mmCIF file of C-alpha atoms in Angstrom:
data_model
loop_
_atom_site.group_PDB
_atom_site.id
_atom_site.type_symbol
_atom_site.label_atom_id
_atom_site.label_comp_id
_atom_site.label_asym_id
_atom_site.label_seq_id
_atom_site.Cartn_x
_atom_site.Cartn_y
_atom_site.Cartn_z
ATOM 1 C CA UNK I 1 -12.507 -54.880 69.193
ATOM 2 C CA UNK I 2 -9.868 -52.687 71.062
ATOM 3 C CA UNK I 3 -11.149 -49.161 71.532
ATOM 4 C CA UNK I 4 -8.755 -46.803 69.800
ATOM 5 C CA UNK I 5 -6.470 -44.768 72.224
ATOM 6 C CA UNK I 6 -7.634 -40.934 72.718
ATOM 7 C CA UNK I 7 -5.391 -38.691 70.712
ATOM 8 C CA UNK I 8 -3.299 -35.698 72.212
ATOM 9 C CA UNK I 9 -4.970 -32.302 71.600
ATOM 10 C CA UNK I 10 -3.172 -29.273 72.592
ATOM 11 C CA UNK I 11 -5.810 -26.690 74.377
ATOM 12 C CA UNK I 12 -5.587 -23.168 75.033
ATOM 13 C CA UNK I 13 -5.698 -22.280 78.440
ATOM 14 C CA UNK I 14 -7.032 -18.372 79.690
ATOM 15 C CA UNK I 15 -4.784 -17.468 83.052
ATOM 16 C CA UNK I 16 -7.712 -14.794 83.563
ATOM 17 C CA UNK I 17 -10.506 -17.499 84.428
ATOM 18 C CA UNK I 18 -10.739 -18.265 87.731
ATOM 19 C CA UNK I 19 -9.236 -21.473 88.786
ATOM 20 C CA UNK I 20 -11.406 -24.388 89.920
ATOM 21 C CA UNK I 21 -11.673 -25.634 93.308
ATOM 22 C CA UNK I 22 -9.267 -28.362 94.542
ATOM 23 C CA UNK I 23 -10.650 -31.518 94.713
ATOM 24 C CA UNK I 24 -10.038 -33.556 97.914
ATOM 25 C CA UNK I 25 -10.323 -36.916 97.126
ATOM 26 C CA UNK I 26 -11.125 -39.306 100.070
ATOM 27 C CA UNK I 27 -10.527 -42.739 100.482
ATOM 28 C CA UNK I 28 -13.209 -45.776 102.129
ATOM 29 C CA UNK I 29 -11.782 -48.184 104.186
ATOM 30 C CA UNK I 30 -11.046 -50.458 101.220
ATOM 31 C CA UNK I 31 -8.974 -48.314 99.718
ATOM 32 C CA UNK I 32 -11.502 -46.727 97.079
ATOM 33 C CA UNK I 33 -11.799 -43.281 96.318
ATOM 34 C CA UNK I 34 -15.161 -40.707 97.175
ATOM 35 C CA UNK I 35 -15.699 -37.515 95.960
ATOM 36 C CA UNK I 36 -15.679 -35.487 98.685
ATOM 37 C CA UNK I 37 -18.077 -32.656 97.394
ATOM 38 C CA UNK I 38 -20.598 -31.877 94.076
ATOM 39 C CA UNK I 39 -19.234 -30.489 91.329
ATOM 40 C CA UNK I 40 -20.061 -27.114 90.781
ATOM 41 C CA UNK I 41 -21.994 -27.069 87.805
ATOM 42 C CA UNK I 42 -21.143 -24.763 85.165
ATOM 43 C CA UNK I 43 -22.656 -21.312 84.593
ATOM 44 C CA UNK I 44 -25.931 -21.080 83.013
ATOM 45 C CA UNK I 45 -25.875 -20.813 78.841
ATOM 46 C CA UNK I 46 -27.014 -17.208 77.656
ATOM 47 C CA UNK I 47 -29.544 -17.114 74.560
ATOM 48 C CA UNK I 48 -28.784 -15.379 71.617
ATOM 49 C CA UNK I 49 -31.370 -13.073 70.000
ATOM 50 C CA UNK I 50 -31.849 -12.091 66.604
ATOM 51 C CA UNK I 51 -30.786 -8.925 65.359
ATOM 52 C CA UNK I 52 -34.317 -6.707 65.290
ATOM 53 C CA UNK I 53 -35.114 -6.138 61.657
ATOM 54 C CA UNK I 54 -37.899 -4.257 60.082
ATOM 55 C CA UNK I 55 -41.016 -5.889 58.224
ATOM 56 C CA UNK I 56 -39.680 -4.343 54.904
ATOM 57 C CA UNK I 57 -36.300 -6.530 54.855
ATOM 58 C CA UNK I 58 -38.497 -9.808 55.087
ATOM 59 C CA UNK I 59 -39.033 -11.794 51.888
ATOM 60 C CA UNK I 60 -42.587 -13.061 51.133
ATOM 61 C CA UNK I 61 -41.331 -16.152 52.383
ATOM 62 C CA UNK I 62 -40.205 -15.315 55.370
ATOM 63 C CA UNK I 63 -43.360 -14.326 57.397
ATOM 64 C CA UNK I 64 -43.949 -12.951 60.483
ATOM 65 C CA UNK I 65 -43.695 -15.642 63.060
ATOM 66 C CA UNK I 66 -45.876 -13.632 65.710
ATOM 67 C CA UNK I 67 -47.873 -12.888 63.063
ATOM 68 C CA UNK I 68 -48.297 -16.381 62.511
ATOM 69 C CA UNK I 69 -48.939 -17.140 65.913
ATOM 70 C CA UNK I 70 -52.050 -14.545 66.321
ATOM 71 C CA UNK I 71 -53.569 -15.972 63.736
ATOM 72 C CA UNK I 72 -53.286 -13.713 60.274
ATOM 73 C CA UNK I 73 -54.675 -14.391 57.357
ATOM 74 C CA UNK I 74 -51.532 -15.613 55.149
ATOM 75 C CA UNK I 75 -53.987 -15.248 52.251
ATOM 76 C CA UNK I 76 -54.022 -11.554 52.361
ATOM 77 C CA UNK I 77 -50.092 -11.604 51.745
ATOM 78 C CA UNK I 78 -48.313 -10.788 48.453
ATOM 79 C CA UNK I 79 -47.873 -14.518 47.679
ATOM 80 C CA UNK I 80 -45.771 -15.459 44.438
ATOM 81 C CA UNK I 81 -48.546 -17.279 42.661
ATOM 82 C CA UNK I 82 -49.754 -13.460 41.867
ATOM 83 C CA UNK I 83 -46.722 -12.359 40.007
ATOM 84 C CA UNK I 84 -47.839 -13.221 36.899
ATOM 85 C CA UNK I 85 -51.343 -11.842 36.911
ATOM 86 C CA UNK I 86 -50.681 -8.831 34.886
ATOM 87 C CA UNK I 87 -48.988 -10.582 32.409
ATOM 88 C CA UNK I 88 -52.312 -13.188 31.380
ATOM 89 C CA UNK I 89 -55.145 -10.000 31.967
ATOM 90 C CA UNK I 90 -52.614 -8.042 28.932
ATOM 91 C CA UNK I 91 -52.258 -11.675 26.535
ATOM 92 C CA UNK I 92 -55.430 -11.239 24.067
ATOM 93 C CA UNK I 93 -57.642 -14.417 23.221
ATOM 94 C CA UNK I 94 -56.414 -16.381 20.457
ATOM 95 C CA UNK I 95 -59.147 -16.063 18.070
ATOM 96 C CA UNK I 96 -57.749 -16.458 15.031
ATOM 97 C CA UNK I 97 -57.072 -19.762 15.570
ATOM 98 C CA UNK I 98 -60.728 -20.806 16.498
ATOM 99 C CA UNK I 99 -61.665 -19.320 12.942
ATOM 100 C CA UNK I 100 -59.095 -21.488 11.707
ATOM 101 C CA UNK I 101 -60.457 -24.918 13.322
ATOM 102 C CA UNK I 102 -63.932 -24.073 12.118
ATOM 103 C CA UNK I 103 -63.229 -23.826 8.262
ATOM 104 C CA UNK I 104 -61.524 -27.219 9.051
ATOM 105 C CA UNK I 105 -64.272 -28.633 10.425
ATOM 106 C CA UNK I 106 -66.693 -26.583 7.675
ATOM 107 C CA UNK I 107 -64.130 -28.305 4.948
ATOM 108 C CA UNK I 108 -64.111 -31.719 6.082
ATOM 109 C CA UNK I 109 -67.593 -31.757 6.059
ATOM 110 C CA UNK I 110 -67.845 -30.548 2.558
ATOM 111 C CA UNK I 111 -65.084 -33.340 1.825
ATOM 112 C CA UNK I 112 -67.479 -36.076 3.147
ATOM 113 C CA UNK I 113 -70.610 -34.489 1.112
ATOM 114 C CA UNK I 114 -68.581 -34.458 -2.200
ATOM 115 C CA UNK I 115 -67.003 -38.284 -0.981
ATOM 116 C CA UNK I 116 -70.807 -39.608 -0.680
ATOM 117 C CA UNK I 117 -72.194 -38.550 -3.856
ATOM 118 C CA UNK I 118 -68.573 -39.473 -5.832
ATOM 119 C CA UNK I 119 -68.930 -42.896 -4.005
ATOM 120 C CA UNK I 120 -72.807 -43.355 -5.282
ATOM 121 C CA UNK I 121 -71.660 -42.369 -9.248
ATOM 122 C CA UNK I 122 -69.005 -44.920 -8.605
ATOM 123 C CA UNK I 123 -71.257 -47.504 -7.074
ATOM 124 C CA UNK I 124 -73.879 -47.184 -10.250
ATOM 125 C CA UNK I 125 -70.498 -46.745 -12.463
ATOM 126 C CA UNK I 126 -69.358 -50.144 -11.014
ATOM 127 C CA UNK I 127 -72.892 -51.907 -11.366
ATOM 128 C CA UNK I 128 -73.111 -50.566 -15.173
ATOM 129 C CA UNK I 129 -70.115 -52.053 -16.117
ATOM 130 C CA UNK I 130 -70.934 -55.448 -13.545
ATOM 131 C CA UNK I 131 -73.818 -55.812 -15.904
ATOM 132 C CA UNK I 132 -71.960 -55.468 -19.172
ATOM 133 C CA UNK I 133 -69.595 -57.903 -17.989
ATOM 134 C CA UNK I 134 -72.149 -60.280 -17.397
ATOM 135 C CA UNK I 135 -74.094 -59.419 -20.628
ATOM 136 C CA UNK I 136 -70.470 -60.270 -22.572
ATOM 137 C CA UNK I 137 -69.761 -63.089 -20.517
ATOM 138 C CA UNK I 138 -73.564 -64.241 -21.360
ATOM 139 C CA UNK I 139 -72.750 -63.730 -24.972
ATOM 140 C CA UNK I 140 -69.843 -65.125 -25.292
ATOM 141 C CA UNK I 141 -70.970 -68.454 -23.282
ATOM 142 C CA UNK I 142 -73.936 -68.386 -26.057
ATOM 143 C CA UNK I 143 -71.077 -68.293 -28.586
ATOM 144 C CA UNK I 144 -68.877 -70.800 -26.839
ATOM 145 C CA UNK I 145 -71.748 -73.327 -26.893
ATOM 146 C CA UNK I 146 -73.007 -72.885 -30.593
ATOM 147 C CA UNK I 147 -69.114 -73.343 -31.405
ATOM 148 C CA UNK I 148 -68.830 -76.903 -29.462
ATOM 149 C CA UNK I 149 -72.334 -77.781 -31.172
ATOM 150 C CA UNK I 150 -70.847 -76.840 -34.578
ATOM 151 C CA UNK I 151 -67.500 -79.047 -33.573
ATOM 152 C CA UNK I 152 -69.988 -81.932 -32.454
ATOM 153 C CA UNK I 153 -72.025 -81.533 -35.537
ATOM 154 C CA UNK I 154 -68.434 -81.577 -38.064
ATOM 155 C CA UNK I 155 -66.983 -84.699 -36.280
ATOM 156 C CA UNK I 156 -69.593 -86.446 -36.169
ATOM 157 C CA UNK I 157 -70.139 -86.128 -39.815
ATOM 158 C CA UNK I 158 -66.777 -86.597 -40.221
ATOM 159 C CA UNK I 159 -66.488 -90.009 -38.949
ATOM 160 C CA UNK I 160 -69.941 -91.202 -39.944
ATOM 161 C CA UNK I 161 -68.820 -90.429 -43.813
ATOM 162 C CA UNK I 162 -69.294 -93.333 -46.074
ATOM 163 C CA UNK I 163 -68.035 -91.985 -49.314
ATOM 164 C CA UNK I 164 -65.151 -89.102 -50.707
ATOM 165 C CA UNK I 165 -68.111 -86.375 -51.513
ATOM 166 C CA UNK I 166 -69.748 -86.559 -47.894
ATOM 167 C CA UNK I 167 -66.002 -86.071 -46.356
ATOM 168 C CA UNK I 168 -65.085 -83.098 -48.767
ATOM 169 C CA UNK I 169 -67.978 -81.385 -47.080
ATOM 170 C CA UNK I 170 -66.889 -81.093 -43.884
ATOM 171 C CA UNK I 171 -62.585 -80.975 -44.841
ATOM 172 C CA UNK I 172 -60.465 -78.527 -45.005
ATOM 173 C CA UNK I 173 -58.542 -77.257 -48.733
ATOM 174 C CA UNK I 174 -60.934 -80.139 -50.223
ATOM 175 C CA UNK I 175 -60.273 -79.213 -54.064
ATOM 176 C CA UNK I 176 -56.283 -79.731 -53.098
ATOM 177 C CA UNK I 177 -57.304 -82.729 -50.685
ATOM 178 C CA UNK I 178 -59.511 -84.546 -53.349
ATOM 179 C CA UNK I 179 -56.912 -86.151 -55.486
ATOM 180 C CA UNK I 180 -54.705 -87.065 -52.706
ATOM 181 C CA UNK I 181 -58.251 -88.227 -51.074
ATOM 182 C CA UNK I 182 -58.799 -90.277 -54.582
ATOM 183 C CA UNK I 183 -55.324 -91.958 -54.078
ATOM 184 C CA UNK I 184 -55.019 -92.533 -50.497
ATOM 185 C CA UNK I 185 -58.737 -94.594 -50.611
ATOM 186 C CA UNK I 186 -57.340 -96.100 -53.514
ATOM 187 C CA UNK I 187 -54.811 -98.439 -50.848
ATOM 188 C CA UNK I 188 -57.245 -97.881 -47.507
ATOM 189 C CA UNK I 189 -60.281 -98.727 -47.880
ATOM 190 C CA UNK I 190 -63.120 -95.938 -46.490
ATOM 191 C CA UNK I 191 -64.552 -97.190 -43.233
ATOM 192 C CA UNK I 192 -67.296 -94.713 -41.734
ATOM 193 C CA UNK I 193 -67.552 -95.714 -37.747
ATOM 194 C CA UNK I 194 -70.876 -94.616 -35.534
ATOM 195 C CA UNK I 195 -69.922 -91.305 -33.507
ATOM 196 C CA UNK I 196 -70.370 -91.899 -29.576
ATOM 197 C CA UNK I 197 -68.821 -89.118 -27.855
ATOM 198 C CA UNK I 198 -66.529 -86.357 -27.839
ATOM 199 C CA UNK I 199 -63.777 -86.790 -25.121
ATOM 200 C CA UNK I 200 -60.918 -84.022 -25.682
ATOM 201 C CA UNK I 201 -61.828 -80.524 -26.886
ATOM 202 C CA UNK I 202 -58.494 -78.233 -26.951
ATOM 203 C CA UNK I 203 -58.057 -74.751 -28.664
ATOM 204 C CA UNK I 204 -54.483 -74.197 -30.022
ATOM 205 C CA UNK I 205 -52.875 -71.805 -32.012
ATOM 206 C CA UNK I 206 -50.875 -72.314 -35.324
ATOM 207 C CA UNK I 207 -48.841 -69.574 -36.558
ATOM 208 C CA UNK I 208 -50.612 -67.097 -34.824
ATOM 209 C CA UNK I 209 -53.970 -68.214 -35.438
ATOM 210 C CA UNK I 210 -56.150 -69.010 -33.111
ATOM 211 C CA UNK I 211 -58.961 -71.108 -35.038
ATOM 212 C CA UNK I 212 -57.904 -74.304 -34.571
ATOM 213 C CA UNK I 213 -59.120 -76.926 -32.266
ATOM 214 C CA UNK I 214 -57.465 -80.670 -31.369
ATOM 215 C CA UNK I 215 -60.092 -83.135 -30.436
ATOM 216 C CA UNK I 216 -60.764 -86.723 -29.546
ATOM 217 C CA UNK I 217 -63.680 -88.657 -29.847
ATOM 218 C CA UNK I 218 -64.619 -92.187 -29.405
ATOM 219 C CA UNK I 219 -66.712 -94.624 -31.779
ATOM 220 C CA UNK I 220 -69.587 -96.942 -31.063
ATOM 221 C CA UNK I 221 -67.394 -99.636 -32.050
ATOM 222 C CA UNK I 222 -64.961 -98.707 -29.267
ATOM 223 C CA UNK I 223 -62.233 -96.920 -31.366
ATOM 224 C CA UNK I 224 -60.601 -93.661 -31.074
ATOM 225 C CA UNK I 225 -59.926 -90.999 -32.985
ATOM 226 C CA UNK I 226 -57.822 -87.630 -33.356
ATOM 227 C CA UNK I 227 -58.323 -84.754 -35.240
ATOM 228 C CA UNK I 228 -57.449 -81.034 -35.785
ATOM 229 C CA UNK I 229 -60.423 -78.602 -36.949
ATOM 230 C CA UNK I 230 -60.076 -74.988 -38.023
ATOM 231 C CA UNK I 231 -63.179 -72.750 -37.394
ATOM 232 C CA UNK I 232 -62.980 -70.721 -40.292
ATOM 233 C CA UNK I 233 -64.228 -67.111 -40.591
ATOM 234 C CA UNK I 234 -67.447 -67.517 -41.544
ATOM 235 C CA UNK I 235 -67.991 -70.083 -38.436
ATOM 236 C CA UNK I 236 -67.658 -73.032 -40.759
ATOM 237 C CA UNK I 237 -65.766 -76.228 -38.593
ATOM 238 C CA UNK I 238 -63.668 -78.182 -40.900
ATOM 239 C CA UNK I 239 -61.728 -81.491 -40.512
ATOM 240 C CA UNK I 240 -57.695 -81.689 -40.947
ATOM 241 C CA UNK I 241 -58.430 -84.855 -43.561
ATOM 242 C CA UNK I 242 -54.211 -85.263 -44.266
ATOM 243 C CA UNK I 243 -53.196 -84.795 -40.575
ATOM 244 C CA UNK I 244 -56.210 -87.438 -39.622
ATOM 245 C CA UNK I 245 -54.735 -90.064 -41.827
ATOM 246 C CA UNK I 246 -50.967 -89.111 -42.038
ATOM 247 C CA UNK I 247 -51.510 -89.052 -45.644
ATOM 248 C CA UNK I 248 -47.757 -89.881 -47.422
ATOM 249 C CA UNK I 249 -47.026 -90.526 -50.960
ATOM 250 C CA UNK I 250 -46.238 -93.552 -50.366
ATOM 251 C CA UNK I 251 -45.516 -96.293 -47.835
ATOM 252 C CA UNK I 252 -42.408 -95.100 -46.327
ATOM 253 C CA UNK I 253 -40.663 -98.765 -45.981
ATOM 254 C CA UNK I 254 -41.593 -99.394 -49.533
ATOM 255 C CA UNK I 255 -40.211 -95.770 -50.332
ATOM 256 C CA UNK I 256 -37.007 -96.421 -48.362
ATOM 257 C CA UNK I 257 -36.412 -100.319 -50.512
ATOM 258 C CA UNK I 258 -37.283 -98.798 -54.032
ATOM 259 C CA UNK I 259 -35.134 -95.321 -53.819
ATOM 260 C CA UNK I 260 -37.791 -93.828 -56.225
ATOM 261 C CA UNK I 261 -36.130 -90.525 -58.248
ATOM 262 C CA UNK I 262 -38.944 -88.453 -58.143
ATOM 263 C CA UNK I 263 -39.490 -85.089 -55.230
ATOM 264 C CA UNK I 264 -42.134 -86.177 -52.909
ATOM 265 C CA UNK I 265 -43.686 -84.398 -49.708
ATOM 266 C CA UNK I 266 -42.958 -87.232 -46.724
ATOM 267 C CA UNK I 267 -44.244 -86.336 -43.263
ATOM 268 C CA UNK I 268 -41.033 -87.526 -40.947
ATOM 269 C CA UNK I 269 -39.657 -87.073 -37.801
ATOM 270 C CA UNK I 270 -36.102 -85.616 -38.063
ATOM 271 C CA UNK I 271 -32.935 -85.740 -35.613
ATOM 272 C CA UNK I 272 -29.504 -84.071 -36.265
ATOM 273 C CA UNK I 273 -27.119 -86.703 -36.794
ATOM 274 C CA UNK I 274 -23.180 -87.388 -38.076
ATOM 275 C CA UNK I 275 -23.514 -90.139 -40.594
ATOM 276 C CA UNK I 276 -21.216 -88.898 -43.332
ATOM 277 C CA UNK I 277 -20.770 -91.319 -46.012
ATOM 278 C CA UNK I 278 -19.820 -91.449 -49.963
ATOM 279 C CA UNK I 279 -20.709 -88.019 -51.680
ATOM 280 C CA UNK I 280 -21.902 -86.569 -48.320
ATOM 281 C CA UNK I 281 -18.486 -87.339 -46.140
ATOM 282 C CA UNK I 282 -17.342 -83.181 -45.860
ATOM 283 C CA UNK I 283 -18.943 -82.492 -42.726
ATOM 284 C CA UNK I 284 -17.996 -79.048 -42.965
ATOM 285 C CA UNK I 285 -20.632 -78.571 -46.134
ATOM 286 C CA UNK I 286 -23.286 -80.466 -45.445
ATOM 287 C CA UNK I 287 -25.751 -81.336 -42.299
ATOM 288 C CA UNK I 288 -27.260 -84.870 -41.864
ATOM 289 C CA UNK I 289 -30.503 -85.397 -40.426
ATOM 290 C CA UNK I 290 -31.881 -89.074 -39.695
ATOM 291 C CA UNK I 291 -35.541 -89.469 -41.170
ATOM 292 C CA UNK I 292 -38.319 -91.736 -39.942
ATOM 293 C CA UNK I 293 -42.194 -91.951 -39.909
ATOM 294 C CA UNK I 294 -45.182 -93.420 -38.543
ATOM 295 C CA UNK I 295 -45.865 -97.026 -38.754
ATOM 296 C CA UNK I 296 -42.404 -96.767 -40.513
ATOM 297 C CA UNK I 297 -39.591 -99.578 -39.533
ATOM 298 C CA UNK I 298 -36.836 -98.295 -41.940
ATOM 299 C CA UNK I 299 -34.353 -95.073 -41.177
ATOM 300 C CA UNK I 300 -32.953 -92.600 -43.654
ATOM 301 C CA UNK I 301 -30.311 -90.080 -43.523
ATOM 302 C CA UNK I 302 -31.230 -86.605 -45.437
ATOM 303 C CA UNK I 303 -28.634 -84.266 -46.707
ATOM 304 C CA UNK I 304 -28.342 -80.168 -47.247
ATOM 305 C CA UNK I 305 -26.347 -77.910 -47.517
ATOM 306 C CA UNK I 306 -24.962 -76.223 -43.885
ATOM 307 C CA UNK I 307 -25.604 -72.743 -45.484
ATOM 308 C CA UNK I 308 -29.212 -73.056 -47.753
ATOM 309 C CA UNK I 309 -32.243 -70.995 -46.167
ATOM 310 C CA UNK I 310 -33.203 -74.977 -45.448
ATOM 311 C CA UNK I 311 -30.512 -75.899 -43.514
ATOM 312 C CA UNK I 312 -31.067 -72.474 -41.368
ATOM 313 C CA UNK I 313 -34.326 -73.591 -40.750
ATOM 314 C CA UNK I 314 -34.213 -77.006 -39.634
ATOM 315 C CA UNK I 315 -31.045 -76.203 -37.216
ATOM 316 C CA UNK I 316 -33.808 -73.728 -35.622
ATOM 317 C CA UNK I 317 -36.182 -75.935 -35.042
ATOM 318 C CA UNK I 318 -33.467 -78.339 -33.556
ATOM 319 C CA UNK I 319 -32.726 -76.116 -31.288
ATOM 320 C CA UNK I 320 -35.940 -75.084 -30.238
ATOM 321 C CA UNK I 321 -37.146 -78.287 -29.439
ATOM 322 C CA UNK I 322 -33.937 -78.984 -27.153
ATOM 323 C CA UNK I 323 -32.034 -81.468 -29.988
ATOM 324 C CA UNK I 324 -34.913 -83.699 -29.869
ATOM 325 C CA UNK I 325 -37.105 -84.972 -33.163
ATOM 326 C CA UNK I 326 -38.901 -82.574 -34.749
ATOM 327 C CA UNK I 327 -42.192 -83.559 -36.689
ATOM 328 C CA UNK I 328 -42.460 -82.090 -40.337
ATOM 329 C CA UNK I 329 -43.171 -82.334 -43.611
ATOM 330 C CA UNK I 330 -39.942 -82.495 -46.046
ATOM 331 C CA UNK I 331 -39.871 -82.708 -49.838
ATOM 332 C CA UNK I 332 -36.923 -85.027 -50.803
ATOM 333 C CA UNK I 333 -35.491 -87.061 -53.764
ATOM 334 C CA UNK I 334 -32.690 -89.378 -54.582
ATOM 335 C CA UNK I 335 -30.834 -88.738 -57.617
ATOM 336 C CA UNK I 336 -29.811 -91.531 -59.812
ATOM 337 C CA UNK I 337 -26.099 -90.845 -59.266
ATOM 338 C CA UNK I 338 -26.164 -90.972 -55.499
ATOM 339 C CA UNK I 339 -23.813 -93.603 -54.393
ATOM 340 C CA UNK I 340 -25.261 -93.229 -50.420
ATOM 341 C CA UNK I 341 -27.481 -96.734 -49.590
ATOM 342 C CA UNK I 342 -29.273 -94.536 -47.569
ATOM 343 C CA UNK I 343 -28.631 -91.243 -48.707
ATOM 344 C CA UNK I 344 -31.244 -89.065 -49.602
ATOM 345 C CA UNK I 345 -31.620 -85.315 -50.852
ATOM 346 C CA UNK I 346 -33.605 -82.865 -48.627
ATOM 347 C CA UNK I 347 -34.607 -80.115 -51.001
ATOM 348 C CA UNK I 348 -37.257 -78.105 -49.274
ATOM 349 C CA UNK I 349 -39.065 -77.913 -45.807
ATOM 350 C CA UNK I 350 -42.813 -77.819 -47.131
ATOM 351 C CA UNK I 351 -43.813 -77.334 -43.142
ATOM 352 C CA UNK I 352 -42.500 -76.952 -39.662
ATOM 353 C CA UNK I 353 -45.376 -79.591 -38.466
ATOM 354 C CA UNK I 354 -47.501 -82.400 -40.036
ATOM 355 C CA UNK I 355 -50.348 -79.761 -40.864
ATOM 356 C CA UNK I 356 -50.509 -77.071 -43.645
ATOM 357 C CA UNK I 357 -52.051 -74.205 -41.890
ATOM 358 C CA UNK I 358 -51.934 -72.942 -45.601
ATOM 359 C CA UNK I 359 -51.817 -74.567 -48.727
ATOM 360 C CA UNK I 360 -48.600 -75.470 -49.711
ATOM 361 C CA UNK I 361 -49.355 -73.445 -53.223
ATOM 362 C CA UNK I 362 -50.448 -70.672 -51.302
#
């Protein structure tokens, strides 16, 4: 890379200064050019001394050099490090706050003391009431089990029964049941079965009452059977007789061909429906509900009023069982001048399910 050229600089020139020797150049054979003398060299630099100053215009960190060099103790001088000695000999001792750290210390062991003996009252606190726990628990599993024996005992009797007096024993509402008992046997036979076992044992609750118990047992001869029982308050186990059986009036199909006239209590299945015929066509008045029942082939249509406390009721129950059928127990006739094949008259609801939790007279 080209070296840059050497810029002009105009120097100052002093006419007093003696002016330099003139240089005779020479000249070798081949033409090259010797110096023919040394070049004086220039005069000799002269050293600059500090100004003198006195000791007392030196900072503390500015020591002596020939001090230094003699060897002085630098120890002995008024070093910075020492400025602030007066200051920390007048600042007292905090002692206050010492006092303050030991009624800390004197509080949190007082705080542990009082912790210790709270934790042992609430260590025998917690055992006292582990032990009534168990005690109830123990109680009630001594309660539990004479209950199931009780159920055992009142289905067992139930289904090894061999006449109407041995089953009103162990029934529930058996003055009501007995005529209906007195009838039903009348058409079916009584059949006692042997008792084997007792495969389903539920607790439900009906209308707020917590007594009652579904069960399912089998027989010796290989048949099964369901039942409700109510406990009753004073521990008695009873048997559901009407619920057992399905007890009707009368054989639905032969209910359903001979239109009878007279109110009867019919356990059925129910299901909103829109057949509007004859007297009943005024869909605005009345609500139609198709009826069936168990072991039933034939299908009636029941009729009320839209607005009747009835009416109210079985819409509810509709509803709360998503539009699907609802089992209950519905008193109905057919008057003489109904013109409806299949018409009939729904008059009461007797129950919202196939079992009186009360008496229907109650």
């Amino acid at each position: 890379m080209a070296r840059d050229p050497e810029k002009a600089v105009l120097r100052v020139v002093d006419e007093s200064l003696p002016k330099p020797q003139e240089v005779v150049r020479l000249t070798s054979n081949e033409g090259g050019v010797m110096r023919s003398a040394a070049t004086p060299l220039a005069a000799p630099l002269a050293r600059l001394e500090p100004e003198e100053r006195t000791t007392e215009e030196r900072r503390t960190h500015e020591p002596d050099y020939e001090s230094i060099a003699e060897g002085t103790d630098l120890a002995a001088l008024p070093l910075e490090d020492t400025w602030n000695d007066e200051s920390i000999r007048s600042r007292p001792v905090p002692w206050g706050w010492f006092a303050l750290i030991g009624l800390g210390c004197v509080a949190a062991v007082g705080w542990s003391i009082s912790s210790l003996v709270s934790n042992r009252h609430g260590m025998d606190a917690a055992r006292t009431n582990a032990i009534t726990a168990f005690d109830r628990e123990e109680q009630e599993k001594a309660e539990a089990e004479v209950t199931v024996d009780r159920i055992v005992a009142s289905t067992r009797a139930y289904c090894e029964a061999g006449s109407i007096e041995k089953l009103l024993a162990v029934v529930r509402h058996p003055e009501r049941v007995r005529p209906l008992m007195e009838d039903w046997y009348g058409k079916h036979p009584l059949k006692s079965s042997k008792f084997d076992s007792l495969n389903l044992f539920q607790p439900i609750t009906l209308e707020s009452r917590g007594s009652f118990w579904m069960v399912s047992c089998s027989m010796k001869d290989g048949r099964k059977r369901r039942m409700l029982l109510e406990e009753t308050e004073g521990g008695q186990v009873l048997v559901d007789w009407e619920t057992e059986v399905c007890y009707q009036p009368m054989d639905w199909d032969e209910y359903c061909r001979e239109k009878p006239v007279a109110s009867l209590d019919f356990r059925v299945r129910i299901l909103e429906d829109n057949y509007y015929s004859h007297e009943f066509s005024d869909s605005n008045r009345w609500a139609c509900y198709q009826l069936s029942a168990l072991n039933g082939d034939q299908v009636l249509y029941g009729y009320l009023d839209r607005r009747s406390a009835t009416g109210q009721q079985l819409r509810e129950l509709q509803q709360a069982n998503s539009g699907r059928q609802v089992s209950v127990i519905l008193r109905i006739s057919r008057p003489t001048d109904l013109k409806s094949p299949r018409g009939v008259v729904i008059e009461r609801l007797m129950s919202p399910r196939w079992t009186y939790v009360r008496p229907p007279d109650a």
